XYZ file of C-alpha atoms in Angstrom:
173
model
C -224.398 120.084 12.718
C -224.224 123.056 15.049
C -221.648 122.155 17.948
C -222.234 125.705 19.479
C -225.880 125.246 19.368
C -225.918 121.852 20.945
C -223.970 122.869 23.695
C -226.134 125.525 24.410
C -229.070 123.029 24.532
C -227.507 120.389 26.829
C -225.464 122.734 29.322
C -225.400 119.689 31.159
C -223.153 117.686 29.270
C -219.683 117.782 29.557
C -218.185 119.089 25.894
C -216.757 115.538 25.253
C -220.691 114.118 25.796
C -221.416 117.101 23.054
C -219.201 116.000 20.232
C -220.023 112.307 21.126
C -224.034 112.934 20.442
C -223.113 114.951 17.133
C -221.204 111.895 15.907
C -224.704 109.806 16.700
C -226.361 112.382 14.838
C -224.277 112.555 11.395
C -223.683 108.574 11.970
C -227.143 107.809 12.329
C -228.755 110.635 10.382
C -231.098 112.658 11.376
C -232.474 110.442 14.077
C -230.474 111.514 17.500
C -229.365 108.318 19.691
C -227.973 108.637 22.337
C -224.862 106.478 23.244
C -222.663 107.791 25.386
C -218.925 106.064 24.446
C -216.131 105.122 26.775
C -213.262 106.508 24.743
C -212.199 109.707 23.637
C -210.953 109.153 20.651
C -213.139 109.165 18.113
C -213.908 108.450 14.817
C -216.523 110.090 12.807
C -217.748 110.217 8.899
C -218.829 113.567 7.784
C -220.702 113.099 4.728
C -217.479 111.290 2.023
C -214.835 112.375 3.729
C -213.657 110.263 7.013
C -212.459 112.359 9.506
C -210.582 111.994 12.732
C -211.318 114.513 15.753
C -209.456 113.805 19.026
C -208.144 113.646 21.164
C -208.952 117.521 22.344
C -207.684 119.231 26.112
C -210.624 118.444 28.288
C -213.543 121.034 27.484
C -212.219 122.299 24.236
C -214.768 121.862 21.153
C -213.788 119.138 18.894
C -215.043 120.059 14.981
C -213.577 117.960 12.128
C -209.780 118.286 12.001
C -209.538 121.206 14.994
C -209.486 121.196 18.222
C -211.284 124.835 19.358
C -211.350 126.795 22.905
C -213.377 129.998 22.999
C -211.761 132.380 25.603
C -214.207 134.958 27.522
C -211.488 137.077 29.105
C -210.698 139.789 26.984
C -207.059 140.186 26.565
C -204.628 142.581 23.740
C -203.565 140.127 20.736
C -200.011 139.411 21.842
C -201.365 138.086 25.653
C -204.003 136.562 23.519
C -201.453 134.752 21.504
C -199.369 134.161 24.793
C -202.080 132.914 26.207
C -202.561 129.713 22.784
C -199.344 129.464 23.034
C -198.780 128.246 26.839
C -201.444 126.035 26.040
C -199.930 124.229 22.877
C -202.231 125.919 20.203
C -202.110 128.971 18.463
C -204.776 131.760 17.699
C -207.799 130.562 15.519
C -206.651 129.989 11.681
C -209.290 129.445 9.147
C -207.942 126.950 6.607
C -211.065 126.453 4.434
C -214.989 127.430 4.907
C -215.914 123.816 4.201
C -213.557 122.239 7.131
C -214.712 124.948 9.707
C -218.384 125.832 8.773
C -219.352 126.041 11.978
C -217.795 129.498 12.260
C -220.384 131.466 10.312
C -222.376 131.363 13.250
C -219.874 133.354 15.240
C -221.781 136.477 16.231
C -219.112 138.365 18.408
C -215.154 139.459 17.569
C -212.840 137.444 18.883
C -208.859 137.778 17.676
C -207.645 135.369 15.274
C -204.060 134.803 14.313
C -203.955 137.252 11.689
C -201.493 140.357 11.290
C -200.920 142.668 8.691
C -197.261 143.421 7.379
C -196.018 147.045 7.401
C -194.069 146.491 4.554
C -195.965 145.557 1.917
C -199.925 145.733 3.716
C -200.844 141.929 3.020
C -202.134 139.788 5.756
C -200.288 137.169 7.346
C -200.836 133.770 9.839
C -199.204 133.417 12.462
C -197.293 130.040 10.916
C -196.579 132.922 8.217
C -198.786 131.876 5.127
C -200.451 134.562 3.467
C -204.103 134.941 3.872
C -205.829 133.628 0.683
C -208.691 135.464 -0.975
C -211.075 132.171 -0.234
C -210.148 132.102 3.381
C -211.971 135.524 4.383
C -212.692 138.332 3.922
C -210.901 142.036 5.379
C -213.115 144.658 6.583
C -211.071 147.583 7.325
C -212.755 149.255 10.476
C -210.200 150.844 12.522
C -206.481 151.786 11.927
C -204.757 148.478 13.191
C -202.625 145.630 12.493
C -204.303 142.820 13.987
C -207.226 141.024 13.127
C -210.868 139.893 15.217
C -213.016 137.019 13.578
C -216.528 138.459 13.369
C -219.013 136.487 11.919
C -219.756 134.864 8.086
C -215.776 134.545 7.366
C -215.583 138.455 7.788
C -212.085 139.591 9.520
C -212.298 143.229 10.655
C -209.324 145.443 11.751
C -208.154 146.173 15.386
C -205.140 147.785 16.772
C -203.452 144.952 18.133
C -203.877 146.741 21.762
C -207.174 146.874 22.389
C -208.569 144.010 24.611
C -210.708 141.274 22.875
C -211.928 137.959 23.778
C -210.029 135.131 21.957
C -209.956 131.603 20.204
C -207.198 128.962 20.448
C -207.199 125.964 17.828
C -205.008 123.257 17.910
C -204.985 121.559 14.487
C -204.813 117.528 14.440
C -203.214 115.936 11.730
């Protein structure tokens, strides 16, 4: 199920009319019906597991548990932060690969809520867990101690200064 994709191939639909015709699709297979729905809360199965996904601010992408807003303005990590944060969401935090797959196909760097600690040189979320070995993998490309998503679960380096393009994620539980 490729969200991104889709949206790209209906630019006419509204992002709410996106995640309703990928629920069609994983409820009904591989055969896509159309059907648009009245609510916006929704309730999905993806493959075993049921799984909840709304409701989302209007035009953010809905993906299993997550709420998601891809931000073109290119902005230094704290404004970037500032910028979740006003909005009730906090820079992009991958939990698992499995719950946000959709990710690998990422193909630009965008910052994620991830900063290194001077103290010790281990990475950190912003709720202050500790990045797991599972959760991605650090490229070290420039001397910095922030973090951009790039693609395939990679997280590369970046002096928390420079001005990047951004992701906000709101988790639902």
């Amino acid at each position: 199920m490729n969200l991104i994709r889709d949206r790209w191939a209906y630019p006419n639909m509204e992002m709410n009319e996106v995640r309703n015709y990928n629920l069609e699709l994983v409820k009904h297979g591989t055969s896509p019906r159309w059907q648009k729905r009245k609510s916006t809360l929704i309730t999905s199965k993806c493959g075993e597991n049921k799984s909840y996904c709304g409701p989302c601010p209007k035009n953010w992408i809905c993906y299993k548990n997550n709420c998601y807003q891809f931000f073109n303005e290119s902005k230094n990590w704290y404004q970037s932060q500032a910028s979740c944060m006003s909005q009730n969401s906090s820079l992009l935090k991958i939990y698992s690969r499995e719950d946000q797959d959709f990710f690998k196909l990422v193909k630009s760097y965008h910052w994620m809520g991830l900063i290194q600690i001077p103290a010790n040189g281990s990475w950190q979320w912003e709720d202050g867990t500790i990045l797991l070995q599972n959760q991605l993998t650090m490229v070290e490309m420039q001397n910095g101690t922030c973090a951009v998503y790039g693609s395939s679960f990679k997280g590369y380096t970046e002096n928390c200064s420079t001005p990047n393009t951004y992701i906000c994620m709101q988790r639902i539980v």
